[in-house]
Coordinates of C-alpha atoms (C1' of nucleotides) in Angstrom, one line a residue:
Chain B
X1 CA 0.0 0.0 0.0
X2 CA 1.2 3.4 -0.9
X3 CA 2.2 5.7 1.9
X4 CA 0.0 8.8 2.4
X5 CA 2.8 11.2 1.9
X6 CA 3.2 10.7 -1.8
X7 CA 0.9 12.7 -4.0
X8 CA -1.3 10.6 -6.2
X9 CA -3.5 12.7 -8.5
X10 CA -6.1 10.0 -8.6
X11 CA -6.4 9.9 -4.9
X12 CA -6.3 13.6 -4.8
X13 CA -9.7 13.8 -6.4
X14 CA -11.1 11.2 -4.1
X15 CA -9.9 13.0 -1.0
X16 CA -11.2 16.3 -2.3
X17 CA -14.6 14.8 -2.9
X18 CA -14.8 13.3 0.5
X19 CA -13.6 16.5 2.1
X20 CA -16.4 18.3 0.3
X21 CA -18.9 16.2 2.2
X22 CA -17.1 16.7 5.4
X23 CA -16.8 20.4 4.9
X24 CA -20.5 20.5 4.1
X25 CA -22.2 22.8 6.5
X26 CA -24.6 20.2 7.9
X27 CA -23.4 16.7 7.0
X28 CA -21.0 16.3 9.9
X29 CA -23.4 17.7 12.4
X30 CA -26.0 15.3 11.4
X31 CA -23.5 12.4 11.5
X32 CA -22.4 13.4 14.9
X33 CA -26.0 13.5 16.2
X34 CA -26.7 10.1 14.6
X35 CA -23.6 8.9 16.5
X36 CA -25.8 9.0 19.6
X37 CA -28.2 6.6 18.1
X38 CA -30.9 6.5 15.4
X39 CA -33.1 9.6 15.0
X40 CA -36.3 10.5 13.4
X41 CA -36.5 13.3 10.9
X42 CA -38.0 16.0 13.0
X43 CA -35.9 14.9 15.9
X44 CA -32.8 15.7 13.9
X45 CA -34.4 18.9 12.8
X46 CA -34.8 20.0 16.4
X47 CA -31.4 18.9 17.6
X48 CA -29.4 20.4 14.8
X49 CA -31.6 23.4 14.9
X50 CA -30.6 26.0 12.5
X51 CA -30.9 23.6 9.7
X52 CA -33.9 24.0 7.4
X53 CA -36.2 21.3 6.4
X54 CA -34.8 21.4 2.9
X55 CA -31.2 21.2 3.9
X56 CA -31.9 18.3 6.3
X57 CA -33.6 16.4 3.5
X58 CA -30.8 17.1 1.1
X59 CA -28.1 16.4 3.7
X60 CA -29.7 13.1 4.7
X61 CA -30.1 12.1 1.0
X62 CA -26.5 12.8 0.4
X63 CA -25.4 10.8 3.4
X64 CA -27.6 8.0 2.4
X65 CA -26.3 8.0 -1.1
X66 CA -22.8 7.7 0.1
X67 CA -23.7 4.8 2.3
X68 CA -23.0 6.7 5.5
X69 CA -26.6 6.7 6.7
X70 CA -29.5 4.3 6.5
X71 CA -33.1 5.3 6.1
X72 CA -35.8 3.2 7.5
X73 CA -39.4 3.9 6.7
X74 CA -42.2 2.6 8.9
X75 CA -45.4 2.7 6.8
X76 CA -47.5 3.8 9.8
X77 CA -49.8 6.7 10.2
X78 CA -48.4 9.1 10.8
X79 CA -45.4 8.0 9.0
X80 CA -42.2 7.4 10.8
X81 CA -38.7 7.5 9.3
X82 CA -35.6 6.6 11.2
X83 CA -32.1 7.5 10.2
X84 CA -29.1 5.7 11.5
X85 CA -25.3 5.6 10.9
X86 CA -23.9 2.7 8.9
X87 CA -20.6 1.1 9.7
X88 CA -19.1 3.4 7.2
X89 CA -20.7 6.4 8.8
X90 CA -19.4 5.3 12.2
X91 CA -15.9 5.0 10.9
X92 CA -16.1 8.5 9.3
X93 CA -17.5 9.9 12.5
X94 CA -14.5 8.5 14.4
X95 CA -12.1 10.1 11.9
X96 CA -13.9 13.4 11.9
X97 CA -13.9 13.6 15.6
X98 CA -10.1 13.7 15.4
X99 CA -10.5 16.8 13.4
X100 CA -13.0 18.1 15.9
X101 CA -10.6 17.6 18.7
X102 CA -8.0 19.4 16.7
X103 CA -10.3 22.3 16.1
X104 CA -11.2 22.7 19.7
X105 CA -7.6 22.4 20.8
X106 CA -6.5 25.0 18.4
X107 CA -9.4 27.3 18.5
X108 CA -7.8 29.9 20.6
X109 CA -4.7 30.0 18.5
X110 CA -6.7 30.4 15.3
X111 CA -8.9 33.1 16.7
X112 CA -5.9 35.0 17.9
X113 CA -4.2 34.7 14.6
X114 CA -7.4 36.0 13.0
X115 CA -7.5 39.0 15.3
X116 CA -3.9 39.7 14.6
X117 CA -4.4 39.4 10.9
X118 CA -7.4 41.6 10.8
X119 CA -5.9 44.2 13.0
X120 CA -2.7 44.4 10.8
X121 CA -4.4 44.4 7.5
X122 CA -7.6 46.3 7.7
X123 CA -7.2 48.7 10.6
X124 CA -8.8 51.6 8.8
X125 CA -11.5 50.1 6.8
X126 CA -14.9 50.7 8.3
X127 CA -16.6 48.0 6.2
X128 CA -16.8 44.6 7.6
X129 CA -15.6 42.0 5.3
X130 CA -15.8 39.0 7.6
X131 CA -17.4 36.1 5.9
X132 CA -17.1 33.2 8.3
X133 CA -17.7 34.9 11.6
X134 CA -20.7 33.7 13.5
X135 CA -22.9 36.5 14.6
Chain O
X1 CA -10.3 18.5 28.0
X2 CA -13.8 17.1 27.7
X3 CA -14.4 13.9 26.0
X4 CA -15.4 14.3 22.4
X5 CA -18.6 12.4 22.7
X6 CA -20.4 14.9 24.8
X7 CA -22.1 17.6 22.7
X8 CA -21.0 21.1 23.6
X9 CA -22.9 23.7 21.5
X10 CA -20.0 26.2 22.0
X11 CA -17.5 23.7 20.6
X12 CA -19.9 22.8 17.9
X13 CA -19.7 26.1 16.2
X14 CA -15.9 26.0 16.5
X15 CA -15.7 22.7 14.9
X16 CA -18.1 23.6 12.2
X17 CA -16.1 26.7 11.4
X18 CA -12.9 24.7 11.1
X19 CA -14.6 22.1 9.0
X20 CA -15.7 24.7 6.6
X21 CA -12.1 25.6 6.0
X22 CA -11.1 22.0 5.6
X23 CA -14.1 21.3 3.3
X24 CA -13.1 24.3 1.3
X25 CA -12.3 23.2 -2.2
X26 CA -8.8 24.5 -2.3
X27 CA -7.5 25.1 1.2
X28 CA -6.5 21.5 1.9
X29 CA -4.9 21.0 -1.4
X30 CA -2.8 24.1 -0.9
X31 CA -1.9 23.0 2.6
X32 CA -0.9 19.6 1.3
X33 CA 1.4 21.1 -1.3
X34 CA 3.0 23.4 1.2
X35 CA 3.5 20.3 3.3
X36 CA 6.3 19.5 0.8
X37 CA 8.0 22.8 1.6
X38 CA 7.6 26.5 1.0
X39 CA 6.3 27.5 -2.4
X40 CA 6.0 30.7 -4.4
X41 CA 2.7 32.0 -5.7
X42 CA 2.8 30.8 -9.3
X43 CA 4.5 27.7 -8.2
X44 CA 1.5 26.8 -6.2
X45 CA -0.7 27.9 -9.0
X46 CA 1.0 25.4 -11.3
X47 CA 0.9 22.5 -8.9
X48 CA -2.6 22.8 -7.8
X49 CA -3.6 23.6 -11.3
X50 CA -7.3 24.0 -11.8
X51 CA -7.3 26.8 -9.2
X52 CA -7.7 30.2 -10.5
X53 CA -5.4 33.1 -9.6
X54 CA -8.2 34.7 -7.7
X55 CA -9.0 31.6 -5.7
X56 CA -5.4 30.9 -4.9
X57 CA -5.1 34.5 -3.5
X58 CA -8.3 34.1 -1.5
X59 CA -7.3 30.7 -0.2
X60 CA -3.9 31.8 0.8
X61 CA -5.3 34.9 2.5
X62 CA -7.7 32.7 4.4
X63 CA -5.0 30.3 5.5
X64 CA -2.8 33.1 6.4
X65 CA -5.5 34.8 8.5
X66 CA -6.1 31.6 10.4
X67 CA -2.4 31.3 11.2
X68 CA -2.0 28.2 9.1
X69 CA 0.3 29.7 6.5
X70 CA 3.0 32.4 6.5
X71 CA 3.5 34.8 3.8
X72 CA 7.1 36.1 3.2
X73 CA 7.7 38.9 0.8
X74 CA 11.1 39.6 -0.8
X75 CA 11.0 43.2 -2.1
X76 CA 13.1 42.3 -5.1
X77 CA 12.4 42.9 -8.8
X78 CA 10.6 40.9 -9.9
X79 CA 8.8 40.5 -6.6
X80 CA 9.0 37.1 -4.8
X81 CA 6.6 35.8 -2.2
X82 CA 7.0 32.6 -0.4
X83 CA 4.3 30.8 1.4
X84 CA 5.0 28.2 4.0
X85 CA 3.1 26.2 6.6
X86 CA 3.2 27.3 10.2
X87 CA 3.3 24.8 13.0
X88 CA -0.4 25.1 13.3
X89 CA -0.7 24.4 9.6
X90 CA 1.5 21.3 9.9
X91 CA -0.6 19.9 12.7
X92 CA -3.7 20.5 10.7
X93 CA -2.1 18.7 7.7
X94 CA -1.4 15.8 9.9
X95 CA -4.9 15.5 11.1
X96 CA -6.4 16.0 7.7
X97 CA -4.2 13.3 6.2
X98 CA -6.0 10.9 8.5
X99 CA -9.2 11.9 6.8
X100 CA -7.5 11.5 3.5
X101 CA -6.5 8.0 4.3
X102 CA -10.0 7.3 5.4
X103 CA -11.3 8.7 2.1
X104 CA -8.9 6.6 0.0
X105 CA -9.6 3.4 2.0
X106 CA -13.3 3.8 1.7
X107 CA -13.5 5.2 -1.7
X108 CA -14.7 2.0 -3.3
X109 CA -17.4 1.4 -0.7
X110 CA -18.7 4.9 -1.2
X111 CA -18.7 4.8 -4.9
X112 CA -20.5 1.5 -4.9
X113 CA -23.1 2.9 -2.4
X114 CA -23.6 5.8 -4.7
X115 CA -24.1 3.6 -7.8
X116 CA -26.6 1.5 -5.9
X117 CA -28.4 4.5 -4.7
X118 CA -28.5 6.2 -8.0
X119 CA -29.6 3.0 -9.7
X120 CA -32.4 2.5 -7.3
X121 CA -33.8 6.0 -7.3
X122 CA -33.3 7.5 -10.7
X123 CA -33.5 4.5 -13.1
X124 CA -35.4 6.2 -15.8
X125 CA -34.5 9.8 -16.1
X126 CA -33.9 11.6 -19.4
X127 CA -37.2 11.3 -21.0
X128 CA -38.8 14.0 -18.9
X129 CA -39.1 17.4 -20.4
X130 CA -37.0 17.1 -23.5
X131 CA -38.0 20.5 -24.7
X132 CA -34.5 21.5 -25.8
X133 CA -34.0 23.9 -23.0
X134 CA -31.3 25.9 -24.7
X135 CA -32.1 29.1 -23.1
Chain J
dC1 C1' -45.0 13.5 10.4
dG2 C1' -42.0 13.3 6.5
dG3 C1' -41.0 15.0 2.0
dC4 C1' -40.8 17.3 -2.5
dA5 C1' -41.2 21.4 -5.8
dT6 C1' -40.7 26.2 -6.6
dC7 C1' -39.1 30.8 -6.1
dC8 C1' -35.6 33.8 -5.0
dG9 C1' -31.8 36.1 -2.8
dA10 C1' -27.0 35.6 -1.0
dC11 C1' -22.8 33.9 -1.8
dC12 C1' -18.9 31.8 -4.3
dT13 C1' -16.2 31.4 -8.5
dG14 C1' -14.0 32.1 -12.7
dA15 C1' -12.6 35.2 -16.5
dT16 C1' -10.8 39.5 -17.6
dA17 C1' -8.3 43.7 -17.2
dC18 C1' -5.2 46.6 -14.7
dT19 C1' -1.3 47.8 -11.1
dG20 C1' 3.3 47.8 -8.7
Chain T
dC1 C1' 5.9 37.9 -10.7
dA2 C1' 2.3 38.9 -7.4
dG3 C1' -1.8 40.9 -6.6
dT4 C1' -6.2 43.8 -6.8
dA5 C1' -10.8 45.2 -9.0
dT6 C1' -14.7 44.3 -11.5
dC7 C1' -18.4 41.8 -13.6
dA8 C1' -21.2 37.8 -15.0
dG9 C1' -22.7 33.3 -14.1
dG10 C1' -23.6 29.3 -11.2
dT11 C1' -24.5 27.2 -6.9
dC12 C1' -26.2 27.1 -2.3
dG13 C1' -29.5 27.9 1.1
dG14 C1' -33.9 29.5 3.1
dA15 C1' -39.0 30.4 2.8
dT16 C1' -43.2 28.9 1.2
dG17 C1' -46.8 25.9 -0.4
dC18 C1' -48.6 21.3 -1.4
dC19 C1' -48.8 16.1 -1.1
dG20 C1' -48.7 11.2 1.0

DNA sequence: CGGCATCCGACCTGATACTG
DNA sequence: CAGTATCAGGTCGGATGCCG
């Protein structure tokens, strides 16, 4: 097996593709929640809260498509649909958590770097150009 | 440090924010390339190739802002600017590589899941509204 | 309750042209 | 070489309304 430090263009696309899913605004949050056990649609909607019905649907579809999540329909009335992580989803969750730990551990350093950068580069611009800052 | 399996809303935002950067189409690729050593602007442009000049600029700015990359200007003629990973950038690279490994290892499973899903859900598209929508 | 379709605005991106 | 400014197009995401 090839070591991870050599650059393989073929793999590059694969990785980028997966990273897109991970970087997706909601996918990871949903996966994390499902890590605590299966959830129903509106249950997820409440927990993630901030996600719209549309986005939750699309996100779940995407995750299901990639084999990360299973969708179980109970043809009752009212209908009930459970979503749960697959083995693949679980393994992704584990890996992503590493990244989460990294993020939390380095949060302060990043925030400080940001403050420093903003202060040094745009000290006299009244307009706010921040894109990724949470309000 | 709190275990990663308890959900802390505060951390949630932090993680999401970082994940956005990681999921960013170019950030990771640039970081990976810089992992092989400092690079000049157009050097990066050539290696990543596919990235536009604008996006490379924006990506590098973002990475610099987050303290992941350093930018060194040599006031020569013609100008020369080197970009390099910081310690923070290196540690991120290490963590992201884990994800890369995961992606490569599970690529086949994901692709197959996708094929299965697509085959099961959209077996007969294409004959819908063939009204030559060449707007 | 769970889900899809539509509309529509905000944002992201790439191409182009210009500067130091 | 490195970078900024501008503009047009595409995508993303939310709000709304309807269906099973």
